[in-house]
PDB file of C-alpha atoms in Angstrom:
ATOM      1  CA  MET A 279      29.662  61.625 165.427  1.00 98.00           C
ATOM      2  CA  LYS A 280      28.474  63.481 162.323  1.00 99.00           C
ATOM      3  CA  VAL A 281      30.319  66.792 162.089  1.00 99.00           C
ATOM      4  CA  ALA A 282      29.590  69.620 159.669  1.00 99.00           C
ATOM      5  CA  ILE A 283      32.552  71.692 158.511  1.00 99.00           C
ATOM      6  CA  ILE A 284      31.147  75.023 157.395  1.00 99.00           C
ATOM      7  CA  ALA A 285      32.966  77.348 154.948  1.00 97.00           C
ATOM      8  CA  VAL A 286      35.541  74.936 153.576  1.00 97.00           C
ATOM      9  CA  GLY A 287      38.875  76.673 153.003  1.00 95.00           C
ATOM     10  CA  ASP A 288      42.515  76.079 153.919  1.00 97.00           C
ATOM     11  CA  LEU A 289      42.008  75.447 157.634  1.00 98.00           C
ATOM     12  CA  ALA A 290      39.085  73.109 156.999  1.00 98.00           C
ATOM     13  CA  ARG A 291      41.295  70.585 155.191  1.00 98.00           C
ATOM     14  CA  TYR A 292      43.073  69.720 158.426  1.00 99.00           C
ATOM     15  CA  PHE A 293      39.744  69.231 160.188  1.00 99.00           C
ATOM     16  CA  VAL A 294      38.433  66.959 157.457  1.00 99.00           C
ATOM     17  CA  GLU A 295      41.519  64.739 157.567  1.00 99.00           C
ATOM     18  CA  GLU A 296      41.635  64.545 161.348  1.00 99.00           C
ATOM     19  CA  LEU A 297      37.895  63.909 161.716  1.00 99.00           C
ATOM     20  CA  LEU A 298      38.140  61.013 159.280  1.00 99.00           C
ATOM     21  CA  GLN A 299      41.208  59.746 161.138  1.00 98.00           C
ATOM     22  CA  ARG A 300      39.149  59.686 164.351  1.00 98.00           C
ATOM     23  CA  GLY A 301      36.344  57.758 162.634  1.00 98.00           C
ATOM     24  CA  HIS A 302      33.806  60.569 162.440  1.00 99.00           C
ATOM     25  CA  GLN A 303      31.380  61.237 159.598  1.00 99.00           C
ATOM     26  CA  VAL A 304      32.011  64.555 157.840  1.00 99.00           C
ATOM     27  CA  LEU A 305      29.622  66.851 155.998  1.00 99.00           C
ATOM     28  CA  ALA A 306      31.345  69.679 154.120  1.00 99.00           C
ATOM     29  CA  VAL A 307      29.129  72.753 153.813  1.00 99.00           C
ATOM     30  CA  SER A 308      30.339  75.433 151.419  1.00 97.00           C
ATOM     31  CA  ARG A 309      29.368  77.643 148.482  1.00 97.00           C
ATOM     32  CA  SER A 310      31.010  75.277 146.000  1.00 97.00           C
ATOM     33  CA  SER A 311      32.009  71.628 145.880  1.00 96.00           C
ATOM     34  CA  LYS A 312      35.661  70.654 146.338  1.00 97.00           C
ATOM     35  CA  PRO A 313      37.131  67.866 144.148  1.00 96.00           C
ATOM     36  CA  TYR A 314      39.532  66.711 146.884  1.00 96.00           C
ATOM     37  CA  LEU A 315      36.559  65.996 149.141  1.00 98.00           C
ATOM     38  CA  ASP A 316      35.047  63.732 146.497  1.00 96.00           C
ATOM     39  CA  LYS A 317      38.295  61.747 146.471  1.00 96.00           C
ATOM     40  CA  LEU A 318      38.063  61.369 150.243  1.00 97.00           C
ATOM     41  CA  GLY A 319      34.454  60.231 150.012  1.00 97.00           C
ATOM     42  CA  VAL A 320      33.215  63.196 152.048  1.00 98.00           C
ATOM     43  CA  ALA A 321      29.593  64.248 151.619  1.00 98.00           C
ATOM     44  CA  GLN A 322      29.188  67.831 150.409  1.00 98.00           C
ATOM     45  CA  HIS A 323      26.343  70.291 150.723  1.00 98.00           C
ATOM     46  CA  THR A 324      26.378  73.411 148.557  1.00 98.00           C
ATOM     47  CA  THR A 325      24.864  76.310 150.466  1.00 98.00           C
ATOM     48  CA  ASP A 326      23.965  79.984 150.257  1.00 97.00           C
ATOM     49  CA  TYR A 327      24.462  80.230 154.048  1.00 98.00           C
ATOM     50  CA  SER A 328      20.839  81.156 154.632  1.00 98.00           C
ATOM     51  CA  GLU A 329      19.198  80.029 157.845  1.00 98.00           C
ATOM     52  CA  ALA A 330      16.729  77.859 155.934  1.00 98.00           C
ATOM     53  CA  ASP A 331      19.417  76.047 153.973  1.00 99.00           C
ATOM     54  CA  LEU A 332      21.713  75.546 156.965  1.00 99.00           C
ATOM     55  CA  THR A 333      18.772  74.258 159.003  1.00 99.00           C
ATOM     56  CA  GLN A 334      18.314  71.549 156.400  1.00 98.00           C
ATOM     57  CA  ALA A 335      22.040  70.778 156.219  1.00 98.00           C
ATOM     58  CA  LEU A 336      22.605  70.541 159.976  1.00 99.00           C
ATOM     59  CA  ALA A 337      19.375  68.763 160.886  1.00 98.00           C
ATOM     60  CA  THR A 338      21.024  65.365 161.380  1.00 98.00           C
ATOM     61  CA  CYS A 339      24.496  66.530 162.441  1.00 99.00           C
ATOM     62  CA  ASP A 340      25.899  66.269 165.956  1.00 99.00           C
ATOM     63  CA  ALA A 341      28.307  69.208 165.761  1.00 99.00           C
ATOM     64  CA  ALA A 342      29.250  72.167 163.588  1.00 99.00           C
ATOM     65  CA  ILE A 343      32.689  73.695 163.105  1.00 99.00           C
ATOM     66  CA  CYS A 344      32.919  76.993 161.249  1.00 99.00           C
ATOM     67  CA  THR A 345      36.183  77.933 159.526  1.00 98.00           C
ATOM     68  CA  LEU A 346      34.926  81.093 157.845  1.00 96.00           C
ATOM     69  CA  LYS A 347      37.460  83.898 157.541  1.00 90.00           C
ATOM     70  CA  VAL A 348      37.052  86.704 160.025  1.00 88.00           C
ATOM     71  CA  GLY A 349      36.800  90.170 158.531  1.00 86.00           C
ATOM     72  CA  ILE A 350      34.419  89.409 155.681  1.00 88.00           C
ATOM     73  CA  PRO A 351      31.012  91.180 155.754  1.00 87.00           C
ATOM     74  CA  GLU A 352      29.057  87.910 155.903  1.00 93.00           C
ATOM     75  CA  ASN A 353      30.792  86.690 159.059  1.00 96.00           C
ATOM     76  CA  ILE A 354      28.181  87.693 161.633  1.00 97.00           C
ATOM     77  CA  PRO A 355      25.061  86.755 159.575  1.00 98.00           C
ATOM     78  CA  VAL A 356      26.535  83.344 158.733  1.00 98.00           C
ATOM     79  CA  HIS A 357      27.315  82.613 162.380  1.00 98.00           C
ATOM     80  CA  ARG A 358      23.790  83.637 163.389  1.00 98.00           C
ATOM     81  CA  ALA A 359      22.319  81.359 160.738  1.00 99.00           C
ATOM     82  CA  ILE A 360      24.457  78.446 161.960  1.00 99.00           C
ATOM     83  CA  LEU A 361      23.427  79.046 165.567  1.00 99.00           C
ATOM     84  CA  ARG A 362      19.732  79.142 164.685  1.00 99.00           C
ATOM     85  CA  ALA A 363      20.105  76.005 162.586  1.00 99.00           C
ATOM     86  CA  CYS A 364      21.719  74.237 165.539  1.00 99.00           C
ATOM     87  CA  GLN A 365      18.932  75.426 167.824  1.00 99.00           C
ATOM     88  CA  LYS A 366      16.340  73.928 165.464  1.00 99.00           C
ATOM     89  CA  SER A 367      18.204  70.630 165.183  1.00 99.00           C
ATOM     90  CA  SER A 368      17.470  67.954 167.763  1.00 98.00           C
ATOM     91  CA  THR A 369      21.060  66.677 167.609  1.00 99.00           C
ATOM     92  CA  CYS A 370      23.422  69.483 166.546  1.00 99.00           C
ATOM     93  CA  LYS A 371      24.164  70.957 169.959  1.00 99.00           C
ATOM     94  CA  ARG A 372      27.926  71.514 169.680  1.00 99.00           C
ATOM     95  CA  PHE A 373      29.191  74.568 167.809  1.00 99.00           C
ATOM     96  CA  ILE A 374      32.755  75.794 167.318  1.00 99.00           C
ATOM     97  CA  PRO A 375      32.637  79.336 165.852  1.00 99.00           C
ATOM     98  CA  ALA A 376      35.258  80.817 163.539  1.00 98.00           C
ATOM     99  CA  THR A 377      36.905  82.920 166.234  1.00 96.00           C
ATOM    100  CA  TRP A 378      40.325  81.313 165.888  1.00 95.00           C
ATOM    101  CA  ALA A 379      42.553  83.965 167.436  1.00 91.00           C
ATOM    102  CA  GLY A 380      44.645  84.864 170.462  1.00 93.00           C
ATOM    103  CA  ASN A 381      43.745  85.990 173.964  1.00 96.00           C
ATOM    104  CA  ILE A 382      40.236  87.305 173.357  1.00 94.00           C
ATOM    105  CA  ALA A 383      39.234  86.878 176.996  1.00 94.00           C
ATOM    106  CA  ASP A 384      41.812  89.339 178.340  1.00 96.00           C
ATOM    107  CA  PHE A 385      42.057  91.563 175.255  1.00 95.00           C
ATOM    108  CA  PRO A 386      38.564  91.561 173.693  1.00 95.00           C
ATOM    109  CA  ASP A 387      39.297  94.586 171.483  1.00 94.00           C
ATOM    110  CA  GLU A 388      42.170  92.889 169.621  1.00 94.00           C
ATOM    111  CA  PRO A 389      42.809  92.449 166.733  1.00 95.00           C
ATOM    112  CA  LEU A 390      41.738  95.972 165.829  1.00 93.00           C
ATOM    113  CA  ASP A 391      38.620  96.084 163.594  1.00 93.00           C
ATOM    114  CA  LEU A 392      38.328  92.285 163.516  1.00 94.00           C
ATOM    115  CA  ALA A 393      37.533  92.092 167.236  1.00 94.00           C
ATOM    116  CA  ASP A 394      34.147  93.766 166.747  1.00 94.00           C
ATOM    117  CA  GLN A 395      32.992  90.870 164.577  1.00 95.00           C
ATOM    118  CA  ILE A 396      34.331  88.292 167.001  1.00 96.00           C
ATOM    119  CA  GLU A 397      32.648  89.969 169.967  1.00 96.00           C
ATOM    120  CA  ALA A 398      29.301  90.141 168.130  1.00 97.00           C
ATOM    121  CA  VAL A 399      29.488  86.406 167.420  1.00 98.00           C
ATOM    122  CA  LEU A 400      30.360  85.626 171.038  1.00 98.00           C
ATOM    123  CA  GLU A 401      27.536  87.801 172.361  1.00 98.00           C
ATOM    124  CA  ASP A 402      25.021  85.873 170.239  1.00 98.00           C
ATOM    125  CA  LEU A 403      26.371  82.606 171.597  1.00 99.00           C
ATOM    126  CA  ARG A 404      26.289  83.854 175.189  1.00 98.00           C
ATOM    127  CA  SER A 405      22.651  84.907 174.811  1.00 98.00           C
ATOM    128  CA  GLN A 406      21.442  81.299 174.599  1.00 98.00           C
ATOM    129  CA  SER A 407      22.027  78.043 176.452  1.00 97.00           C
ATOM    130  CA  ASP A 408      20.686  75.178 174.360  1.00 97.00           C
ATOM    131  CA  VAL A 409      23.705  74.984 172.022  1.00 99.00           C
ATOM    132  CA  SER A 410      27.108  74.390 173.626  1.00 99.00           C
ATOM    133  CA  TRP A 411      29.952  76.389 172.130  1.00 99.00           C
ATOM    134  CA  CYS A 412      33.615  77.181 172.649  1.00 99.00           C
ATOM    135  CA  SER A 413      35.964  79.762 171.149  1.00 98.00           C
ATOM    136  CA  VAL A 414      39.271  78.056 170.332  1.00 98.00           C
ATOM    137  CA  SER A 415      42.421  80.162 170.782  1.00 97.00           C
ATOM    138  CA  PRO A 416      45.503  78.809 168.956  1.00 98.00           C
ATOM    139  CA  GLY A 417      47.360  82.118 168.664  1.00 97.00           C
ATOM    140  CA  TRP A 418      49.413  82.335 165.466  1.00 97.00           C
ATOM    141  CA  TYR A 419      49.615  79.288 163.218  1.00 98.00           C
ATOM    142  CA  ILE A 420      53.218  78.073 163.119  1.00 98.00           C
ATOM    143  CA  ASP A 421      52.616  76.372 159.752  1.00 99.00           C
ATOM    144  CA  TYR A 422      53.862  79.405 157.837  1.00 98.00           C
ATOM    145  CA  ILE A 423      57.477  78.513 158.619  1.00 99.00           C
ATOM    146  CA  VAL A 424      57.308  75.274 156.597  1.00 98.00           C
ATOM    147  CA  PRO A 425      57.501  75.090 152.772  1.00 97.00           C
ATOM    148  CA  GLU A 426      54.256  76.031 151.037  1.00 97.00           C
ATOM    149  CA  THR A 427      53.992  72.569 149.468  1.00 98.00           C
ATOM    150  CA  GLN A 428      53.842  71.051 152.947  1.00 99.00           C
ATOM    151  CA  ARG A 429      50.922  73.032 154.305  1.00 99.00           C
ATOM    152  CA  TYR A 430      47.363  73.765 153.282  1.00 98.00           C
ATOM    153  CA  MET A 431      47.545  77.282 154.679  1.00 98.00           C
ATOM    154  CA  SER A 432      48.122  79.728 151.830  1.00 97.00           C
ATOM    155  CA  SER A 433      51.008  82.157 152.204  1.00 96.00           C
ATOM    156  CA  LEU A 434      50.021  85.472 153.769  1.00 96.00           C
ATOM    157  CA  GLY A 435      52.434  87.788 152.007  1.00 96.00           C
ATOM    158  CA  ASP A 436      53.255  90.807 154.164  1.00 95.00           C
ATOM    159  CA  MET A 437      50.786  89.664 156.810  1.00 96.00           C
ATOM    160  CA  TRP A 438      53.449  87.196 158.013  1.00 98.00           C
ATOM    161  CA  PRO A 439      56.891  88.539 159.083  1.00 98.00           C
ATOM    162  CA  GLN A 440      58.909  86.003 157.101  1.00 98.00           C
ATOM    163  CA  ASN A 441      59.735  86.978 153.500  1.00 98.00           C
ATOM    164  CA  TYR A 442      60.653  83.677 151.862  1.00 98.00           C
ATOM    165  CA  ALA A 443      61.997  85.115 148.610  1.00 97.00           C
ATOM    166  CA  GLU A 444      64.212  87.827 150.103  1.00 98.00           C
ATOM    167  CA  LYS A 445      64.998  85.793 153.241  1.00 98.00           C
ATOM    168  CA  VAL A 446      64.167  88.677 155.551  1.00 99.00           C
ATOM    169  CA  PHE A 447      62.387  88.376 158.890  1.00 99.00           C
ATOM    170  CA  THR A 448      60.569  91.480 160.145  1.00 98.00           C
ATOM    171  CA  LEU A 449      60.634  92.269 163.846  1.00 98.00           C
ATOM    172  CA  TYR A 450      57.772  94.324 165.249  1.00 97.00           C
ATOM    173  CA  GLY A 451      59.701  96.921 167.202  1.00 96.00           C
ATOM    174  CA  ASP A 452      62.420  95.015 169.036  1.00 97.00           C
ATOM    175  CA  GLY A 453      60.569  91.713 168.610  1.00 97.00           C
ATOM    176  CA  SER A 454      60.275  91.107 172.348  1.00 97.00           C
ATOM    177  CA  GLN A 455      56.517  90.461 172.347  1.00 96.00           C
ATOM    178  CA  LEU A 456      55.556  86.981 173.540  1.00 97.00           C
ATOM    179  CA  VAL A 457      53.426  85.001 171.087  1.00 97.00           C
ATOM    180  CA  ASN A 458      51.645  81.659 171.304  1.00 98.00           C
ATOM    181  CA  PHE A 459      52.097  79.429 168.260  1.00 98.00           C
ATOM    182  CA  THR A 460      50.156  76.297 167.300  1.00 99.00           C
ATOM    183  CA  SER A 461      50.050  74.209 164.140  1.00 99.00           C
ATOM    184  CA  ALA A 462      46.785  74.095 162.203  1.00 99.00           C
ATOM    185  CA  ARG A 463      46.695  70.294 162.354  1.00 99.00           C
ATOM    186  CA  ASP A 464      47.229  70.280 166.111  1.00 99.00           C
ATOM    187  CA  THR A 465      44.455  72.869 166.382  1.00 99.00           C
ATOM    188  CA  ALA A 466      42.135  70.527 164.508  1.00 99.00           C
ATOM    189  CA  ARG A 467      43.125  67.543 166.641  1.00 99.00           C
ATOM    190  CA  ALA A 468      42.501  69.425 169.879  1.00 99.00           C
ATOM    191  CA  THR A 469      39.172  70.829 168.694  1.00 99.00           C
ATOM    192  CA  ILE A 470      37.966  67.370 167.710  1.00 99.00           C
ATOM    193  CA  ARG A 471      38.902  66.012 171.139  1.00 99.00           C
ATOM    194  CA  LEU A 472      36.881  68.859 172.630  1.00 99.00           C
ATOM    195  CA  LEU A 473      33.873  67.807 170.543  1.00 99.00           C
ATOM    196  CA  GLU A 474      34.257  64.280 171.895  1.00 99.00           C
ATOM    197  CA  HIS A 475      34.365  65.568 175.476  1.00 98.00           C
ATOM    198  CA  ASP A 476      31.251  66.058 177.606  1.00 98.00           C
ATOM    199  CA  ARG A 477      29.887  69.369 176.324  1.00 98.00           C
ATOM    200  CA  ARG A 478      28.601  70.245 179.791  1.00 97.00           C
ATOM    201  CA  GLU A 479      32.243  70.696 180.825  1.00 98.00           C
ATOM    202  CA  TRP A 480      33.143  73.065 177.995  1.00 99.00           C
ATOM    203  CA  GLU A 481      34.395  76.555 178.785  1.00 98.00           C
ATOM    204  CA  GLU A 482      33.961  79.767 176.794  1.00 98.00           C
ATOM    205  CA  PHE A 483      37.575  79.702 175.647  1.00 98.00           C
ATOM    206  CA  LEU A 484      39.963  76.858 174.880  1.00 98.00           C
ATOM    207  CA  TYR A 485      43.664  77.742 174.941  1.00 98.00           C
ATOM    208  CA  ILE A 486      45.997  75.541 172.925  1.00 98.00           C
ATOM    209  CA  SER A 487      49.629  76.090 171.992  1.00 98.00           C
ATOM    210  CA  GLY A 488      52.715  74.246 170.837  1.00 98.00           C
ATOM    211  CA  ALA A 489      55.130  76.960 171.907  1.00 98.00           C
ATOM    212  CA  GLN A 490      55.351  80.402 173.440  1.00 98.00           C
ATOM    213  CA  MET A 491      58.225  82.513 172.183  1.00 98.00           C
ATOM    214  CA  THR A 492      59.005  86.053 171.068  1.00 98.00           C
ATOM    215  CA  TRP A 493      59.034  87.158 167.450  1.00 98.00           C
ATOM    216  CA  LYS A 494      62.783  87.649 167.784  1.00 98.00           C
ATOM    217  CA  GLU A 495      63.240  84.105 169.065  1.00 99.00           C
ATOM    218  CA  LEU A 496      61.220  82.765 166.145  1.00 99.00           C
ATOM    219  CA  GLY A 497      63.310  84.788 163.698  1.00 99.00           C
ATOM    220  CA  GLN A 498      66.534  83.578 165.285  1.00 99.00           C
ATOM    221  CA  PHE A 499      65.320  79.996 165.038  1.00 99.00           C
ATOM    222  CA  ILE A 500      64.548  80.427 161.335  1.00 99.00           C
ATOM    223  CA  GLN A 501      67.977  82.004 160.851  1.00 99.00           C
ATOM    224  CA  SER A 502      69.596  79.038 162.624  1.00 98.00           C
ATOM    225  CA  ARG A 503      68.032  76.760 160.008  1.00 98.00           C
ATOM    226  CA  ASP A 504      68.904  79.088 157.128  1.00 98.00           C
ATOM    227  CA  PRO A 505      71.778  81.524 157.904  1.00 98.00           C
ATOM    228  CA  ALA A 506      70.938  83.533 154.773  1.00 99.00           C
ATOM    229  CA  TYR A 507      68.085  85.174 156.682  1.00 99.00           C
ATOM    230  CA  THR A 508      68.553  88.739 157.914  1.00 99.00           C
ATOM    231  CA  PHE A 509      66.407  90.955 160.138  1.00 98.00           C
ATOM    232  CA  ARG A 510      64.656  94.253 159.730  1.00 98.00           C
ATOM    233  CA  SER A 511      62.666  96.182 162.291  1.00 98.00           C
ATOM    234  CA  LYS A 512      59.308  97.874 161.784  1.00 98.00           C
ATOM    235  CA  SER A 513      58.229 100.408 164.372  1.00 98.00           C
ATOM    236  CA  LEU A 514      54.761 100.789 165.817  1.00 97.00           C
ATOM    237  CA  SER A 515      54.558 104.256 164.240  1.00 98.00           C
ATOM    238  CA  GLN A 516      55.240 102.818 160.786  1.00 98.00           C
ATOM    239  CA  THR A 517      52.492 100.261 161.232  1.00 98.00           C
ATOM    240  CA  ILE A 518      50.000 102.872 162.468  1.00 98.00           C
ATOM    241  CA  LYS A 519      50.711 105.047 159.429  1.00 98.00           C
ATOM    242  CA  GLN A 520      50.206 102.038 157.163  1.00 98.00           C
ATOM    243  CA  TYR A 521      46.911 101.235 158.879  1.00 97.00           C
ATOM    244  CA  MET A 522      45.653 104.803 158.492  1.00 98.00           C
ATOM    245  CA  ALA A 523      46.703 105.033 154.837  1.00 98.00           C
ATOM    246  CA  GLN A 524      44.737 101.912 153.785  1.00 96.00           C
ATOM    247  CA  GLU A 525      46.529 101.914 150.437  1.00 97.00           C
ATOM    248  CA  SER A 526      45.296  98.429 149.564  1.00 96.00           C
ATOM    249  CA  GLU A 527      43.344  95.584 151.112  1.00 93.00           C
ATOM    250  CA  GLU A 528      46.538  93.581 151.620  1.00 94.00           C
ATOM    251  CA  SER A 529      48.400  96.525 153.151  1.00 97.00           C
ATOM    252  CA  TYR A 530      45.474  97.288 155.456  1.00 96.00           C
ATOM    253  CA  GLY A 531      45.150  93.642 156.525  1.00 95.00           C
ATOM    254  CA  ALA A 532      48.876  93.408 157.170  1.00 96.00           C
ATOM    255  CA  ALA A 533      48.748  96.524 159.351  1.00 97.00           C
ATOM    256  CA  ILE A 534      45.917  95.052 161.451  1.00 97.00           C
ATOM    257  CA  LEU A 535      47.914  91.889 162.140  1.00 96.00           C
ATOM    258  CA  GLU A 536      51.083  93.890 162.801  1.00 96.00           C
ATOM    259  CA  LEU A 537      49.272  96.014 165.378  1.00 96.00           C
ATOM    260  CA  TRP A 538      48.003  92.808 166.963  1.00 95.00           C
ATOM    261  CA  SER A 539      51.550  91.424 167.005  1.00 94.00           C
ATOM    262  CA  HIS A 540      52.926  94.626 168.546  1.00 93.00           C
ATOM    263  CA  GLY A 541      50.570  94.186 171.487  1.00 90.00           C
ATOM    264  CA  SER A 542      49.643  91.562 174.060  1.00 91.00           C
ATOM    265  CA  GLY A 543      46.645  89.936 172.403  1.00 93.00           C
ATOM    266  CA  VAL A 544      48.716  87.217 170.731  1.00 94.00           C
ATOM    267  CA  ARG A 545      49.818  85.637 173.988  1.00 95.00           C
ATOM    268  CA  PHE A 546      47.977  83.856 176.766  1.00 94.00           C
ATOM    269  CA  PRO A 547      49.136  82.413 180.084  1.00 94.00           C
ATOM    270  CA  TRP A 548      50.822  79.029 179.738  1.00 96.00           C
ATOM    271  CA  SER A 549      48.984  77.913 182.872  1.00 97.00           C
ATOM    272  CA  ARG A 550      45.717  78.029 180.905  1.00 97.00           C
ATOM    273  CA  VAL A 551      47.271  75.971 178.109  1.00 98.00           C
ATOM    274  CA  GLU A 552      48.413  73.325 180.592  1.00 98.00           C
ATOM    275  CA  ARG A 553      45.082  73.248 182.401  1.00 98.00           C
ATOM    276  CA  HIS A 554      43.128  72.713 179.193  1.00 98.00           C
ATOM    277  CA  ARG A 555      45.549  70.036 178.003  1.00 98.00           C
ATOM    278  CA  ALA A 556      45.055  68.120 181.229  1.00 98.00           C
ATOM    279  CA  LYS A 557      41.283  68.538 181.144  1.00 98.00           C
ATOM    280  CA  PHE A 558      40.454  67.842 177.505  1.00 99.00           C
ATOM    281  CA  PHE A 559      43.324  66.015 175.741  1.00 98.00           C
ATOM    282  CA  PRO A 560      46.119  64.832 178.071  1.00 98.00           C
ATOM    283  CA  ASP A 561      47.412  62.393 175.445  1.00 97.00           C
ATOM    284  CA  LEU A 562      47.854  64.932 172.623  1.00 98.00           C
ATOM    285  CA  THR A 563      51.265  66.296 171.616  1.00 97.00           C
ATOM    286  CA  PHE A 564      51.506  69.862 170.338  1.00 98.00           C
ATOM    287  CA  ARG A 565      54.459  70.504 168.047  1.00 99.00           C
ATOM    288  CA  ASN A 566      56.796  73.470 168.399  1.00 98.00           C
ATOM    289  CA  ALA A 567      58.697  75.240 165.611  1.00 98.00           C
ATOM    290  CA  GLN A 568      61.628  72.837 165.586  1.00 98.00           C
ATOM    291  CA  GLN A 569      59.400  69.772 165.548  1.00 98.00           C
ATOM    292  CA  MET A 570      57.377  71.192 162.659  1.00 98.00           C
ATOM    293  CA  LEU A 571      60.449  71.860 160.514  1.00 98.00           C
ATOM    294  CA  ASP A 572      62.055  68.545 161.451  1.00 98.00           C
ATOM    295  CA  GLU A 573      58.901  66.659 160.504  1.00 98.00           C
ATOM    296  CA  ALA A 574      58.653  68.550 157.225  1.00 98.00           C
ATOM    297  CA  ALA A 575      62.306  67.861 156.392  1.00 98.00           C
ATOM    298  CA  SER A 576      61.954  64.147 157.148  1.00 98.00           C
ATOM    299  CA  ASP A 577      59.328  63.725 154.407  1.00 98.00           C
ATOM    300  CA  PRO A 578      59.146  66.550 151.816  1.00 97.00           C
ATOM    301  CA  SER A 579      55.971  65.026 150.326  1.00 97.00           C
ATOM    302  CA  LYS A 580      54.039  65.289 153.588  1.00 98.00           C
ATOM    303  CA  VAL A 581      51.628  68.021 154.653  1.00 98.00           C
ATOM    304  CA  VAL A 582      52.593  68.365 158.305  1.00 98.00           C
TER     305      VAL A 582
END
């Protein structure tokens, strides 16, 4: 299968590696070329994300995976251009949009502000039937608990509750909110298996997860591995005030994710996770927090 990875950033690196591992042909579509892709022998197409250019790029592909960041102004136009390019292609009839999030089906208005973009993308996809699509829901990426040198995902600063330098873990309220966690690599592996599956059996949402735990349980686990960690609590009121103040782009972004983490949109029923595992990839293993840290510790040179 020839698969286009569109908007090549941190998450895309896992997809490239896992697609190659599965024997697929990869076309990287992005605004600029990436030296590491040359080393892997991956074909690259430099694009302006216009419909005309993407139509040319995707003409001979079998599937498209978008890893564009949600929240940027170009998100909706780029997705529309990809969809139209797939519609014009005689072969590219599988599309995975960049809606990597939590429980969009039950909480379509979360995360705040970002959900509007996601919903607009999904509405465009629902309005047609010739291109098969699926919104993949991994919840929070668990990769942020491993050393930065062992992940492609860039550190999020205050948008992630773990402060590595000060060894402080922030609880949202009392930290009792349930959250689904999945590794980025396991997300890529599952998505690729979905592409390989009969597209007529796809569903609107795919739920994948390596673990479901509360923020407090995650913090306690991190503390068990490094007793120097302490806790602090941040109330919902504090986060709302931060969101309203919009003092900086980072502060505003952190507040959006904190509000999301205070609520229910970051969890989804484990029964859905199990059903999708059985249907699409019964042989895949999804790593939990302990397995991720153990694997990282066993080989410090490895990106887990």
